[in-house]
Amino acid sequence: ATVGLALVGCSSGGGGSSSSTAGASDGFKIAFVQGVAGDEFYISMQCGIEAAAEEAGATVTTQGPEKFDPTLQKPIVDSIVASKPDALLIAPTDVTAMEAPLKAAADAGIKVVLVDTTVEDPSFAVSAIASDNVGGGKAAFEAIQEAHPDGGKVLVVSVDPGISTTDARVEGFQKAAEAADGFDYLGVQYSHNEPATAAEIVTAALQKDPDIVGIFAANLFAAEGTATGVQQAGKQDSVTIVGFDAGPAQVEQLKAGTVQALVAQEPATIGQDGVEQAIAALNGDPTEAEIQTGFTILTKDNIDGEGADAVYKSS
Ligand code: T6T
């Protein structure tokens, strides 16, 4: 059974690139590697992991690279493998570059669980747990379509090619946009997880195509920069922004009317499921190769009501 959301708490601070350890010392040792340090999505996931680990009497050590970058994440994985934890929960930063280091972890006897992102061939992993990212991308398009039923130009700002989650979101958005009457899909541009780059992409795009009606920002940092770019261009009244993720700053932008909708994932649930799968594997119990978690569309209308619980934690 899935551990209930009520369990979620976050005793130790979540953020930084330095490692933090939580939990009992006599149970299983779990290492958690974030996609990037300081990202509220992974901080919320860490909270879910720590709550579930505490339930199970396990210890969690969390680390994350300074950037969402496999060349920075691989050395973290290599040093974790050398320290021989019982399980490794990780959001791999690239579908190809992280496959061999993670397979090496599994070959060393560590139970590997993929949380959020995955790799091209995840067959070495106990389980891969992720949101319905294709569905989330489609829902993002539908939110733009609702605001602009007559259609128009739409753009996507993503992170980097080769990230399973954001690539799937782009795919879901693109298919829906291309299938809809009246919409002109302008393609995807990559912000490398830098809000400033996302802002530059958006101001340049709005200069070239001032009649853009909607922009889908495929993660938290893309959304942050997209909102800035639209404001810098003075286009906040004509451009609908839909962002993936619901960090506290994104929610403030939603309430202020700078952003019109957010696709909120369930990072704590992904983390809790990840711990359950790791512990099942360690105990020789059955595991699930793939688990899909849900999302909620947040708007100004539901954010103060049932949507409030979907907001990510910042520490
Ligand atoms: O959107 C999440 C995560 O799902 C994605 O894989 C990378 O970006 C985030 O961490 C948000 O910044």
mmCIF file of N, CA and C in Angstrom, residues 241 250-262 297-308:
data_model
loop_
_atom_site.group_PDB
_atom_site.id
_atom_site.type_symbol
_atom_site.label_atom_id
_atom_site.label_comp_id
_atom_site.label_asym_id
_atom_site.label_seq_id
_atom_site.Cartn_x
_atom_site.Cartn_y
_atom_site.Cartn_z
ATOM 1 N N ILE A 241 0.554 31.784 -19.774
ATOM 2 C CA ILE A 241 1.697 30.950 -19.374
ATOM 3 C C ILE A 241 1.184 29.779 -18.553
ATOM 4 N N GLN A 250 6.220 29.956 -7.867
ATOM 5 C CA GLN A 250 5.289 29.766 -8.983
ATOM 6 C C GLN A 250 3.851 29.996 -8.510
ATOM 7 N N VAL A 251 3.575 29.543 -7.291
ATOM 8 C CA VAL A 251 2.234 29.712 -6.740
ATOM 9 C C VAL A 251 1.944 31.197 -6.499
ATOM 10 N N GLU A 252 2.958 31.939 -6.054
ATOM 11 C CA GLU A 252 2.776 33.397 -5.903
ATOM 12 C C GLU A 252 2.459 34.037 -7.247
ATOM 13 N N GLN A 253 3.164 33.578 -8.301
ATOM 14 C CA GLN A 253 2.919 34.121 -9.649
ATOM 15 C C GLN A 253 1.512 33.784 -10.127
ATOM 16 N N LEU A 254 1.043 32.601 -9.751
ATOM 17 C CA LEU A 254 -0.317 32.189 -10.118
ATOM 18 C C LEU A 254 -1.335 33.101 -9.432
ATOM 19 N N LYS A 255 -1.111 33.329 -8.156
ATOM 20 C CA LYS A 255 -2.039 34.182 -7.397
ATOM 21 C C LYS A 255 -2.015 35.619 -7.912
ATOM 22 N N ALA A 256 -0.827 36.067 -8.339
ATOM 23 C CA ALA A 256 -0.687 37.443 -8.837
ATOM 24 C C ALA A 256 -1.223 37.588 -10.266
ATOM 25 N N GLY A 257 -1.499 36.466 -10.920
ATOM 26 C CA GLY A 257 -2.013 36.522 -12.293
ATOM 27 C C GLY A 257 -0.922 36.600 -13.345
ATOM 28 N N THR A 258 0.351 36.456 -12.934
ATOM 29 C CA THR A 258 1.471 36.467 -13.888
ATOM 30 C C THR A 258 1.496 35.171 -14.691
ATOM 31 N N VAL A 259 1.100 34.079 -14.036
ATOM 32 C CA VAL A 259 1.051 32.757 -14.658
ATOM 33 C C VAL A 259 -0.393 32.264 -14.520
ATOM 34 N N GLN A 260 -0.921 31.591 -15.560
ATOM 35 C CA GLN A 260 -2.353 31.264 -15.530
ATOM 36 C C GLN A 260 -2.663 29.855 -15.027
ATOM 37 N N ALA A 261 -1.737 28.912 -15.171
ATOM 38 C CA ALA A 261 -1.984 27.550 -14.671
ATOM 39 C C ALA A 261 -0.653 26.868 -14.385
ATOM 40 N N LEU A 262 -0.697 25.948 -13.421
ATOM 41 C CA LEU A 262 0.491 25.154 -13.074
ATOM 42 C C LEU A 262 0.103 23.683 -13.063
ATOM 43 N N ILE A 297 -3.953 20.221 -11.846
ATOM 44 C CA ILE A 297 -3.849 21.525 -12.511
ATOM 45 C C ILE A 297 -4.255 22.597 -11.498
ATOM 46 N N LEU A 298 -3.335 23.481 -11.206
ATOM 47 C CA LEU A 298 -3.617 24.567 -10.263
ATOM 48 C C LEU A 298 -3.935 25.832 -11.048
ATOM 49 N N THR A 299 -4.979 26.512 -10.633
ATOM 50 C CA THR A 299 -5.322 27.816 -11.205
ATOM 51 C C THR A 299 -5.647 28.751 -10.040
ATOM 52 N N LYS A 300 -5.901 30.002 -10.365
ATOM 53 C CA LYS A 300 -6.307 30.973 -9.349
ATOM 54 C C LYS A 300 -7.550 30.493 -8.598
ATOM 55 N N ASP A 301 -8.391 29.704 -9.295
ATOM 56 C CA ASP A 301 -9.669 29.293 -8.704
ATOM 57 C C ASP A 301 -9.540 28.204 -7.649
ATOM 58 N N ASN A 302 -8.528 27.340 -7.754
ATOM 59 C CA ASN A 302 -8.466 26.246 -6.762
ATOM 60 C C ASN A 302 -7.254 26.339 -5.833
ATOM 61 N N ILE A 303 -6.379 27.319 -6.059
ATOM 62 C CA ILE A 303 -5.124 27.337 -5.297
ATOM 63 C C ILE A 303 -5.334 27.585 -3.793
ATOM 64 N N ASP A 304 -6.361 28.325 -3.458
ATOM 65 C CA ASP A 304 -6.601 28.545 -2.030
ATOM 66 C C ASP A 304 -7.482 27.455 -1.431
ATOM 67 N N GLY A 305 -8.010 26.576 -2.268
ATOM 68 C CA GLY A 305 -8.854 25.485 -1.782
ATOM 69 C C GLY A 305 -8.099 24.174 -1.803
ATOM 70 N N GLU A 306 -8.638 23.218 -2.564
ATOM 71 C CA GLU A 306 -8.033 21.864 -2.567
ATOM 72 C C GLU A 306 -6.633 21.870 -3.180
ATOM 73 N N GLY A 307 -6.312 22.890 -3.990
ATOM 74 C CA GLY A 307 -5.003 22.950 -4.631
ATOM 75 C C GLY A 307 -3.871 23.299 -3.672
ATOM 76 N N ALA A 308 -4.214 23.867 -2.514
ATOM 77 C CA ALA A 308 -3.178 24.345 -1.582
ATOM 78 C C ALA A 308 -2.230 23.222 -1.139
#
